[in-house]
Amino acid sequence: HLNVVATVDCASALLEKGDRCDLILLDLNMPGMNGFEGFNRLQSAAPDTPIAILSGSVDPSDVSQALSHGAAGYIPKTTAGSTLVNALQIVLAGEVYVPPALMSAQASRGGKSDTKAVPLADRQMDVLKALAEGLTNKEIARRLGIAEITVKVHLQSIYRKLGVSNRTEALAAALNKGLVSLRK
């Protein structure tokens, strides 16, 4: 079921009385957030529950702060319905979601650009490009006509070759290395 609350205090009270949840979505401007204080409270109350930020802000510093606090995703309120569903599926699958447009800002804030060639196979490049479009593993598998487990194997190889551990880091590295670009 779905619990909708108006404040961090209400969310905290639900968690304290033992309500379990699969995902917590927080607005940066939600009463009780006080920067990321509310986020930290809820993270302490439900350490095994992913917390994603749903926000009207697309400020790169907000994205960076959310990720550094351990957010499982950063989703702008302007996100289209189908993309929102994909983002939530990615977060629920244990990955970190940041839209490619915001990932570009994150990558450029990282400073250094590494243009060293990364030897990715053609199929791995196909998977990486689909990843940059924000597709889920299931959608990538469907598009490429391969099994979902094969997508996961390709992703693990991509992560290893890029020296990263998740989708978000892979996108940042791929953007920095010029392996993918974002379509406007």
PDB file of C-alpha atoms in Angstrom, residues 38-143:
ATOM      1  CA  GLY A  38      15.204  15.015   7.758  1.00  0.00           C
ATOM      2  CA  PHE A  39      16.750  12.718   5.156  1.00  0.00           C
ATOM      3  CA  ASN A  40      19.338  11.574   7.706  1.00  0.00           C
ATOM      4  CA  ARG A  41      16.612  10.946  10.335  1.00  0.00           C
ATOM      5  CA  LEU A  42      14.599   8.756   7.993  1.00  0.00           C
ATOM      6  CA  GLN A  43      17.704   6.967   6.779  1.00  0.00           C
ATOM      7  CA  SER A  44      18.559   6.118  10.398  1.00  0.00           C
ATOM      8  CA  ALA A  45      14.987   4.954  11.062  1.00  0.00           C
ATOM      9  CA  ALA A  46      14.898   2.749   7.951  1.00  0.00           C
ATOM     10  CA  PRO A  47      18.509   1.940   7.009  1.00  0.00           C
ATOM     11  CA  ASP A  48      17.584  -0.824   4.549  1.00  0.00           C
ATOM     12  CA  THR A  49      14.971   1.241   2.684  1.00  0.00           C
ATOM     13  CA  PRO A  50      16.066   3.203  -0.391  1.00  0.00           C
ATOM     14  CA  ILE A  51      15.308   6.916  -0.178  1.00  0.00           C
ATOM     15  CA  ALA A  52      14.924   8.877  -3.396  1.00  0.00           C
ATOM     16  CA  ILE A  53      14.582  12.628  -3.744  1.00  0.00           C
ATOM     17  CA  LEU A  54      11.690  13.940  -5.841  1.00  0.00           C
ATOM     18  CA  SER A  55      12.357  17.630  -6.311  1.00  0.00           C
ATOM     19  CA  GLY A  56      11.522  20.724  -8.285  1.00  0.00           C
ATOM     20  CA  SER A  57      15.202  21.670  -8.110  1.00  0.00           C
ATOM     21  CA  VAL A  58      17.623  20.650 -10.830  1.00  0.00           C
ATOM     22  CA  ASP A  59      20.506  22.468  -9.168  1.00  0.00           C
ATOM     23  CA  PRO A  60      23.652  20.310  -9.528  1.00  0.00           C
ATOM     24  CA  SER A  61      24.639  21.072  -5.921  1.00  0.00           C
ATOM     25  CA  ASP A  62      21.299  19.637  -4.688  1.00  0.00           C
ATOM     26  CA  VAL A  63      21.892  16.510  -6.783  1.00  0.00           C
ATOM     27  CA  SER A  64      25.444  16.199  -5.492  1.00  0.00           C
ATOM     28  CA  GLN A  65      24.367  16.670  -1.865  1.00  0.00           C
ATOM     29  CA  ALA A  66      21.563  14.130  -2.202  1.00  0.00           C
ATOM     30  CA  LEU A  67      23.916  11.522  -3.630  1.00  0.00           C
ATOM     31  CA  SER A  68      26.591  12.214  -1.032  1.00  0.00           C
ATOM     32  CA  HIS A  69      23.986  11.663   1.720  1.00  0.00           C
ATOM     33  CA  GLY A  70      23.180   8.276   0.207  1.00  0.00           C
ATOM     34  CA  ALA A  71      20.064   9.016  -1.848  1.00  0.00           C
ATOM     35  CA  ALA A  72      19.051   6.092  -4.036  1.00  0.00           C
ATOM     36  CA  GLY A  73      17.873   8.475  -6.709  1.00  0.00           C
ATOM     37  CA  TYR A  74      17.266  12.069  -7.680  1.00  0.00           C
ATOM     38  CA  ILE A  75      14.116  12.599  -9.723  1.00  0.00           C
ATOM     39  CA  PRO A  76      13.020  16.031 -10.959  1.00  0.00           C
ATOM     40  CA  LYS A  77       9.292  16.746 -10.572  1.00  0.00           C
ATOM     41  CA  THR A  78       9.173  17.487 -14.299  1.00  0.00           C
ATOM     42  CA  THR A  79       9.997  13.849 -15.103  1.00  0.00           C
ATOM     43  CA  ALA A  80       7.493  12.295 -17.522  1.00  0.00           C
ATOM     44  CA  GLY A  81       5.291   9.485 -16.201  1.00  0.00           C
ATOM     45  CA  SER A  82       6.950   6.575 -18.021  1.00  0.00           C
ATOM     46  CA  THR A  83      10.428   7.836 -17.113  1.00  0.00           C
ATOM     47  CA  LEU A  84       9.310   8.231 -13.492  1.00  0.00           C
ATOM     48  CA  VAL A  85       8.173   4.601 -13.467  1.00  0.00           C
ATOM     49  CA  ASN A  86      11.544   3.550 -14.951  1.00  0.00           C
ATOM     50  CA  ALA A  87      13.397   5.607 -12.340  1.00  0.00           C
ATOM     51  CA  LEU A  88      11.452   4.002  -9.503  1.00  0.00           C
ATOM     52  CA  GLN A  89      12.079   0.512 -10.937  1.00  0.00           C
ATOM     53  CA  ILE A  90      15.811   1.265 -11.116  1.00  0.00           C
ATOM     54  CA  VAL A  91      15.842   2.448  -7.486  1.00  0.00           C
ATOM     55  CA  LEU A  92      13.792  -0.549  -6.317  1.00  0.00           C
ATOM     56  CA  ALA A  93      16.255  -2.834  -8.153  1.00  0.00           C
ATOM     57  CA  GLY A  94      19.017  -1.471  -5.924  1.00  0.00           C
ATOM     58  CA  GLU A  95      20.620   0.909  -8.435  1.00  0.00           C
ATOM     59  CA  VAL A  96      21.025   4.669  -8.132  1.00  0.00           C
ATOM     60  CA  TYR A  97      18.993   6.803 -10.557  1.00  0.00           C
ATOM     61  CA  VAL A  98      19.913  10.272 -11.768  1.00  0.00           C
ATOM     62  CA  PRO A  99      18.495  11.525 -15.087  1.00  0.00           C
ATOM     63  CA  PRO A 100      21.084  11.772 -17.861  1.00  0.00           C
ATOM     64  CA  ALA A 101      20.665  15.565 -18.138  1.00  0.00           C
ATOM     65  CA  LEU A 102      21.567  15.979 -14.462  1.00  0.00           C
ATOM     66  CA  MET A 103      24.297  13.364 -14.774  1.00  0.00           C
ATOM     67  CA  SER A 104      25.928  15.596 -17.388  1.00  0.00           C
ATOM     68  CA  ALA A 105      26.023  18.416 -14.845  1.00  0.00           C
ATOM     69  CA  GLN A 106      27.452  16.011 -12.238  1.00  0.00           C
ATOM     70  CA  ALA A 107      30.120  14.811 -14.655  1.00  0.00           C
ATOM     71  CA  SER A 108      31.152  18.336 -15.609  1.00  0.00           C
ATOM     72  CA  ARG A 109      31.399  19.295 -11.930  1.00  0.00           C
ATOM     73  CA  GLY A 110      33.793  16.394 -11.438  1.00  0.00           C
ATOM     74  CA  GLY A 111      36.401  18.538 -13.100  1.00  0.00           C
ATOM     75  CA  LYS A 112      38.844  16.324 -14.902  1.00  0.00           C
ATOM     76  CA  SER A 113      37.918  14.675 -18.158  1.00  0.00           C
ATOM     77  CA  ASP A 114      39.509  11.353 -19.000  1.00  0.00           C
ATOM     78  CA  THR A 115      39.742  10.863 -22.732  1.00  0.00           C
ATOM     79  CA  LYS A 116      41.650   7.581 -22.485  1.00  0.00           C
ATOM     80  CA  ALA A 117      39.994   5.013 -24.745  1.00  0.00           C
ATOM     81  CA  VAL A 118      37.948   2.315 -23.049  1.00  0.00           C
ATOM     82  CA  PRO A 119      37.762  -0.933 -25.030  1.00  0.00           C
ATOM     83  CA  LEU A 120      34.017  -1.654 -25.002  1.00  0.00           C
ATOM     84  CA  ALA A 121      32.550  -4.248 -27.339  1.00  0.00           C
ATOM     85  CA  ASP A 122      29.866  -3.092 -29.797  1.00  0.00           C
ATOM     86  CA  ARG A 123      27.092  -4.748 -27.747  1.00  0.00           C
ATOM     87  CA  GLN A 124      28.405  -3.106 -24.563  1.00  0.00           C
ATOM     88  CA  MET A 125      28.259   0.252 -26.345  1.00  0.00           C
ATOM     89  CA  ASP A 126      24.641  -0.489 -27.335  1.00  0.00           C
ATOM     90  CA  VAL A 127      23.822  -1.223 -23.690  1.00  0.00           C
ATOM     91  CA  LEU A 128      25.661   1.923 -22.546  1.00  0.00           C
ATOM     92  CA  LYS A 129      23.781   4.116 -25.039  1.00  0.00           C
ATOM     93  CA  ALA A 130      20.444   2.656 -23.918  1.00  0.00           C
ATOM     94  CA  LEU A 131      21.500   3.267 -20.320  1.00  0.00           C
ATOM     95  CA  ALA A 132      22.148   6.920 -21.205  1.00  0.00           C
ATOM     96  CA  GLU A 133      18.540   7.112 -22.431  1.00  0.00           C
ATOM     97  CA  GLY A 134      17.368   6.080 -18.964  1.00  0.00           C
ATOM     98  CA  LEU A 135      16.083   2.639 -19.980  1.00  0.00           C
ATOM     99  CA  THR A 136      15.681  -0.157 -17.431  1.00  0.00           C
ATOM    100  CA  ASN A 137      17.464  -3.487 -17.870  1.00  0.00           C
ATOM    101  CA  LYS A 138      14.214  -5.051 -19.088  1.00  0.00           C
ATOM    102  CA  GLU A 139      13.734  -2.311 -21.703  1.00  0.00           C
ATOM    103  CA  ILE A 140      17.352  -2.603 -22.844  1.00  0.00           C
ATOM    104  CA  ALA A 141      16.914  -6.380 -23.227  1.00  0.00           C
ATOM    105  CA  ARG A 142      13.737  -5.897 -25.236  1.00  0.00           C
ATOM    106  CA  ARG A 143      15.319  -3.249 -27.481  1.00  0.00           C
TER     107      ARG A 143
END
